[in-house]
Coordinates of C-alpha atoms in Angstrom, one line a residue:
M1 CA 64.4 121.5 25.7
F2 CA 63.4 123.0 22.5
W3 CA 64.3 121.4 19.2
K4 CA 64.6 123.4 16.2
F5 CA 62.5 122.3 13.2
D6 CA 62.6 123.6 9.7
L7 CA 59.0 124.4 9.2
N8 CA 59.8 125.9 5.8
T9 CA 57.1 124.6 3.7
T10 CA 58.0 126.4 0.5
S11 CA 58.6 124.1 -2.3
H12 CA 61.8 124.3 -4.5
V13 CA 59.4 125.0 -7.4
D14 CA 58.0 128.1 -5.4
K15 CA 61.5 129.2 -5.0
L16 CA 62.3 128.9 -8.6
L17 CA 59.2 130.7 -9.6
D18 CA 60.3 133.6 -7.3
K19 CA 63.4 134.0 -9.6
E20 CA 62.9 136.8 -12.0
H21 CA 63.9 134.9 -15.2
V22 CA 63.0 131.2 -14.4
T23 CA 62.7 129.1 -17.5
L24 CA 60.3 126.3 -18.2
Q25 CA 63.4 123.8 -18.6
E26 CA 64.5 124.9 -15.0
L27 CA 60.9 123.9 -13.6
M28 CA 60.8 120.8 -15.6
D29 CA 64.1 119.5 -14.3
E30 CA 62.5 119.7 -10.6
D31 CA 61.7 116.2 -9.3
D32 CA 58.5 117.5 -7.7
I33 CA 57.2 119.2 -10.6
L34 CA 54.4 116.8 -11.3
Q35 CA 53.5 116.6 -7.7
E36 CA 53.1 120.4 -7.6
C37 CA 50.9 120.3 -10.7
K38 CA 48.7 117.6 -9.1
A39 CA 48.5 119.8 -5.9
Q40 CA 47.2 122.6 -8.0
N41 CA 50.1 125.0 -7.1
Q42 CA 48.5 128.2 -8.2
K43 CA 51.8 130.1 -8.9
L44 CA 53.1 127.2 -10.9
L45 CA 49.9 126.9 -13.0
D46 CA 49.9 130.6 -13.7
F47 CA 53.5 130.4 -15.0
L48 CA 52.6 127.3 -17.1
C49 CA 49.5 129.2 -18.7
R50 CA 51.6 132.0 -19.9
Q51 CA 51.7 132.2 -23.6
Q52 CA 55.4 131.6 -24.0
C53 CA 55.1 128.5 -21.8
M54 CA 52.2 127.1 -23.5
E55 CA 53.9 127.5 -26.9
E56 CA 57.0 125.7 -25.4
L57 CA 55.0 123.0 -24.0
V58 CA 53.0 122.5 -27.4
N59 CA 56.6 122.5 -29.2
L60 CA 57.8 119.8 -26.8
I61 CA 54.9 117.4 -27.7
T62 CA 54.7 118.2 -31.4
Q63 CA 58.4 118.5 -32.4
D64 CA 61.2 115.9 -32.6
P65 CA 64.0 116.5 -29.9
P66 CA 67.4 117.3 -31.2
Q67 CA 69.0 114.4 -33.2
D68 CA 71.9 114.1 -30.9
M69 CA 69.8 113.6 -27.8
E70 CA 67.8 110.8 -29.5
E71 CA 71.0 108.9 -30.5
K72 CA 72.3 109.2 -26.8
I73 CA 69.1 107.6 -25.5
S74 CA 68.9 105.0 -28.3
D75 CA 72.5 104.1 -27.8
R76 CA 72.1 103.5 -24.1
L77 CA 68.8 101.6 -24.4
G78 CA 69.8 99.6 -27.4
E79 CA 73.0 98.3 -25.9
D80 CA 71.7 97.5 -22.4
E81 CA 70.1 94.0 -22.2
S82 CA 68.6 94.7 -18.8
L83 CA 66.8 97.9 -20.1
L84 CA 65.6 96.1 -23.1
N85 CA 64.2 93.2 -20.8
L86 CA 62.4 95.8 -18.7
L87 CA 60.9 97.2 -21.9
Y88 CA 60.1 93.8 -23.3
D89 CA 58.4 92.8 -20.0
F90 CA 55.6 95.2 -21.0
L91 CA 54.3 92.5 -23.3
D92 CA 53.7 90.0 -20.3
Q93 CA 50.7 92.0 -19.2
E94 CA 47.1 90.4 -20.0
P95 CA 45.1 92.0 -22.7
P96 CA 43.8 94.7 -23.0
L97 CA 46.9 96.9 -22.8
N98 CA 46.6 100.7 -21.9
P99 CA 46.5 102.1 -25.4
L100 CA 48.6 105.0 -24.4
L101 CA 51.2 102.9 -22.8
A102 CA 51.0 100.6 -25.6
S103 CA 51.8 103.5 -28.1
F104 CA 54.8 104.6 -26.1
F105 CA 56.0 100.9 -25.9
S106 CA 55.6 100.7 -29.8
K107 CA 57.0 103.9 -30.5
T108 CA 60.2 103.2 -28.4
I109 CA 60.7 99.7 -30.0
G110 CA 60.1 101.2 -33.4
N111 CA 62.7 103.8 -33.0
L112 CA 65.2 101.3 -31.5
I113 CA 64.6 98.9 -34.3
A114 CA 65.2 101.8 -36.9
R115 CA 68.4 103.1 -35.1
K116 CA 69.9 99.9 -33.4
T117 CA 68.4 97.3 -35.8
E118 CA 71.0 94.7 -35.4
Q119 CA 71.1 94.9 -31.5
V120 CA 67.5 94.9 -31.2
I121 CA 66.8 92.0 -33.6
M122 CA 69.5 89.9 -31.8
F123 CA 67.8 90.6 -28.6
L124 CA 64.3 89.7 -29.9
K125 CA 65.6 86.6 -31.4
K126 CA 66.4 85.4 -28.0
K127 CA 62.8 85.9 -26.9
E128 CA 61.3 82.8 -28.1
K129 CA 57.7 83.9 -27.5
F130 CA 58.0 87.5 -29.0
I131 CA 55.8 87.1 -31.9
S132 CA 53.2 85.2 -29.9
Q133 CA 53.4 87.9 -27.2
L134 CA 52.7 90.5 -30.0
L135 CA 49.7 88.6 -31.3
K136 CA 48.3 88.2 -28.0
H137 CA 47.9 92.0 -28.1
I138 CA 46.9 92.2 -31.8
G139 CA 43.8 94.0 -30.5
T140 CA 45.9 97.0 -29.5
S141 CA 46.4 99.1 -32.5
A142 CA 50.0 100.2 -31.6
L143 CA 51.0 96.6 -31.3
M144 CA 49.4 95.8 -34.5
D145 CA 51.3 98.7 -36.0
L146 CA 54.6 97.5 -34.5
L147 CA 54.1 94.0 -35.9
L148 CA 53.5 95.6 -39.4
R149 CA 56.5 97.7 -39.0
L150 CA 58.6 94.5 -38.1
V151 CA 57.1 92.5 -41.1
S152 CA 57.7 95.3 -43.7
C153 CA 60.4 97.8 -42.5
V154 CA 63.3 95.8 -40.9
E155 CA 66.3 96.0 -43.2
P156 CA 68.2 94.0 -44.3
V157 CA 65.4 91.5 -45.1
G158 CA 67.5 88.7 -43.7
L159 CA 67.3 90.1 -40.2
R160 CA 63.4 90.5 -40.6
Q161 CA 63.2 86.8 -41.6
E162 CA 65.3 85.7 -38.7
V163 CA 63.3 87.3 -36.0
L164 CA 60.0 86.2 -37.6
H165 CA 61.1 82.5 -38.2
V166 CA 62.7 82.0 -34.8
S167 CA 59.8 83.5 -33.0
A168 CA 57.2 81.7 -35.0
R169 CA 58.8 78.3 -34.2
A170 CA 58.4 79.0 -30.5

């Protein structure tokens, strides 16, 4: 008795790369794109090193995404307490924090505060140890920047004072 096995080892990324007009976005939508990069998939690396792809990649990391995309993400994240808790849990780690991850955290919280001020401040007010958690990581420059942003940029001033006073009492 013989079983038929699908011994096709061609990745979906390779199949996409065989298409005549594949786009960087199509490739980036693939779940295994990072794995293929780590595996040094030569066909993929050749594609990514093309001038047009390199320009697109540089633009992705140096230009703001479309405004409506940011709003959808901010709305979803700012209104979901379980997601905010998951984000907040980053502060539970012992110092020193990974500086890159801390900068992502700080940027995310900072953007949420700018776009969803009231929701995020109300969430942070519930976290009695928020300020002490930030102070625990004051040696990480991204968190020092976040604290400065909280102290100086949250509007209205009443919200700023609420989160700072409630957290300071804890």
